[in-house]
XYZ file of C-alpha atoms in Angstrom:
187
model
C 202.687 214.319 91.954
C 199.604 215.620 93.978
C 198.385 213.064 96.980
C 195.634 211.142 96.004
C 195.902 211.122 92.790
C 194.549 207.663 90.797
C 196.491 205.260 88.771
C 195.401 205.669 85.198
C 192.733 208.511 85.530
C 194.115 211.597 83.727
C 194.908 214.365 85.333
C 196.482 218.064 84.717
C 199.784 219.068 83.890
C 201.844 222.175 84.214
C 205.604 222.677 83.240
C 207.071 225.558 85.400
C 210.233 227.188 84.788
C 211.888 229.303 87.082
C 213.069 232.984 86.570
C 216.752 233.792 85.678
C 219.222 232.506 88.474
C 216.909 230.521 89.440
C 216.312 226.674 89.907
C 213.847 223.949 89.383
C 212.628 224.374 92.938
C 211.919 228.001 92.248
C 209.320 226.877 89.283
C 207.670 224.256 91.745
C 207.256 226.906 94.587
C 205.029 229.282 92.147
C 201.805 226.805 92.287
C 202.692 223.841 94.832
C 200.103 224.839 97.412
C 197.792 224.174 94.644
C 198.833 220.654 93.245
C 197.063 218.326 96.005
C 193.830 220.145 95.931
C 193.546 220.601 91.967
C 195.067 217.157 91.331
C 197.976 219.219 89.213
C 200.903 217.197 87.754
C 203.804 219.537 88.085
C 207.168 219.467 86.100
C 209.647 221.665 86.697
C 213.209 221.394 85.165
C 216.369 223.686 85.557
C 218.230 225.468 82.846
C 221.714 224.325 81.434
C 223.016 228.394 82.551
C 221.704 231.128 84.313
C 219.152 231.541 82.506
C 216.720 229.726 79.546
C 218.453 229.664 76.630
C 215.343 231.036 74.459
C 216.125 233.848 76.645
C 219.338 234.756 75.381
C 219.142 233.445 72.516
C 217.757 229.999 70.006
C 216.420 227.680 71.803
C 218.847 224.835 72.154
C 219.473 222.356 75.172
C 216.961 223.584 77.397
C 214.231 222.385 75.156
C 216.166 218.965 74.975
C 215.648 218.606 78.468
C 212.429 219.908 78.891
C 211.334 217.206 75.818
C 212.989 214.289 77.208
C 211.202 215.161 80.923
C 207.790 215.249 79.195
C 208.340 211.946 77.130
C 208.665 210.673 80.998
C 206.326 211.988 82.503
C 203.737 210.900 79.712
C 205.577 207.098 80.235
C 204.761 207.278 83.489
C 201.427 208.929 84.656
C 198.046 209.267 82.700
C 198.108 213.222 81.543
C 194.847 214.435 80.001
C 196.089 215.455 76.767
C 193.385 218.564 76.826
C 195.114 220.406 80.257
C 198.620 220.695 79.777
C 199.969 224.061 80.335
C 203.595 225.802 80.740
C 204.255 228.314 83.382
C 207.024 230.599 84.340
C 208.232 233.315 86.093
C 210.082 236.537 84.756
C 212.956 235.106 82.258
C 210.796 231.345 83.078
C 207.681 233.670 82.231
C 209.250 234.490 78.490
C 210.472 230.857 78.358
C 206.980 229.607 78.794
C 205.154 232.187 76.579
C 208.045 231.412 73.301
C 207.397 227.775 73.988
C 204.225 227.554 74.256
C 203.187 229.455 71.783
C 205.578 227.784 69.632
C 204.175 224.511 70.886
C 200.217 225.594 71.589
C 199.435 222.371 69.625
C 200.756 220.392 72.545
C 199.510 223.094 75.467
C 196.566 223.926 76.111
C 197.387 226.865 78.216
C 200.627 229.160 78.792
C 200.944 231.789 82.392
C 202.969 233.772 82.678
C 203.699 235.944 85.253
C 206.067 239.169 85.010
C 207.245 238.172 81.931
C 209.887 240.685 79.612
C 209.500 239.056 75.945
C 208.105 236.489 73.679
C 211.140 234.475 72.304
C 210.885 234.108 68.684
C 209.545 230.889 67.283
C 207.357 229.755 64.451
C 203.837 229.626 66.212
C 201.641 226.513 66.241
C 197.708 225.960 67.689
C 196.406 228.512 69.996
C 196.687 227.952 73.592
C 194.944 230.685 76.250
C 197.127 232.989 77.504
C 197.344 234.553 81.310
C 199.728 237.285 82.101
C 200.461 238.752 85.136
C 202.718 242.267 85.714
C 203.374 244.585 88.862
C 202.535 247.986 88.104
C 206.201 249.036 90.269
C 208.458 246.494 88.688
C 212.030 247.444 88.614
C 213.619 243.952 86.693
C 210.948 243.602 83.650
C 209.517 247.585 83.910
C 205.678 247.068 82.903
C 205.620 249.950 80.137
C 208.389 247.624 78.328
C 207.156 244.875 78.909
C 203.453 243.381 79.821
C 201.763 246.026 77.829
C 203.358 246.279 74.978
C 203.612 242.529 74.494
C 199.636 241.849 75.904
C 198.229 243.783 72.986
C 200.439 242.451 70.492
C 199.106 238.604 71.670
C 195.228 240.051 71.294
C 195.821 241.566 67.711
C 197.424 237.937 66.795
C 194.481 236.791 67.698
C 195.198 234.486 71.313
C 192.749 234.235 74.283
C 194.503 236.399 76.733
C 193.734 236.976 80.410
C 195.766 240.188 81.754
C 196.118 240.900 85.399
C 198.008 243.988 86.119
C 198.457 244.621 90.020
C 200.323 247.083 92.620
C 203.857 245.764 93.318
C 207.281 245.258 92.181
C 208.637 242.384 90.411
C 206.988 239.380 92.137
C 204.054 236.847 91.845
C 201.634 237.613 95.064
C 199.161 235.115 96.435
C 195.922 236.449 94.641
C 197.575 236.568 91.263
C 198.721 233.115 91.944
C 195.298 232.141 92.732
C 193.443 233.668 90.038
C 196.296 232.303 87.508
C 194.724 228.856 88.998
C 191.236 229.394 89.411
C 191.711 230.864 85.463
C 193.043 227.055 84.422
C 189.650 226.257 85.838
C 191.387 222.562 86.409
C 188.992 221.331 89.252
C 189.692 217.672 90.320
């Protein structure tokens, strides 16, 4: 929950899920420094394994959890229905981009940075889409990955942003910040 923010005027949320490995904490770390000032509502659960299991597979108890943590977090805080977004990185990156296109009814707008795939999953609503890739990426190799999938979102007709940028497989500070300043969620 960002400081400051008031009881019962909506604000922002983003779900953030963490690359393979990973944990929730990795998901919070991608856009924490940007919560208080943007008056952001961040969620960011773990996987049940290693990894999401859209990832590897159907989606399954991962999306249980990730459900039942929205149903509380809309109990609990005033969410403006009209900013919700999902977030991830690498595998979290896919994660976000299957579910949120699955779900684009519910957000508003999916980032994903250094992601390898698009999970399969009917599609519903179109939410705007921001991508990030490193041009040296050694996990989710660009030419496999970013821009083969980027132009495949574009013919289907989605809003996407693409922001291609030197470096391996990583989320830098700019890419972070234009990822934020592209949710153009000002408090």
């Amino acid at each position: 929950m960002p400081t400051g923010l008031e009881v019962g005027v909506p604000a922002p949320l983003i779900l953030l899920l963490h690359g393979a490995g990973g944990e929730a904490a990795g998901g919070l770390a991608l856009l924490s420094a940007f919560a208080d000032a943007h008056r952001i509502i961040m969620a960011a659960p773990s996987s049940r394994g290693s990894t999401w299991d859209g990832v590897r597979g159907a989606f399954g108890p991962d999306v249980d959890v990730i459900n039942r943590a929205l149903e509380r977090i809309f109990q609990l805080v005033s969410v403006d229905l009209n900013r919700v977004a999902i977030g991830g990185f690498s595998d979290g990156a896919s994660y976000a981009l299957g579910l949120g296109l699955a779900n684009g009814n519910l957000f508003s707008d999916v980032v994903a940075f250094s992601p390898g795939f698009v999970p399969l999953a009917p599609k519903a609503g179109k939410p705007r889409v921001f991508v990030s890739h490193g041009d040296s990426d050694s996990v989710l190799p660009i030419d496999r990955t970013s821009r083969r999938l980027v132009p495949s979102l574009v013919r289907d007709g989605y809003d996407v942003t693409y922001r291609e940028f030197a470096g391996p497989h990583t989320v830098p500070g700019p890419v972070v910040q234009e990822a934020v300043a592209w949710l153009g969620w000002q408090p």
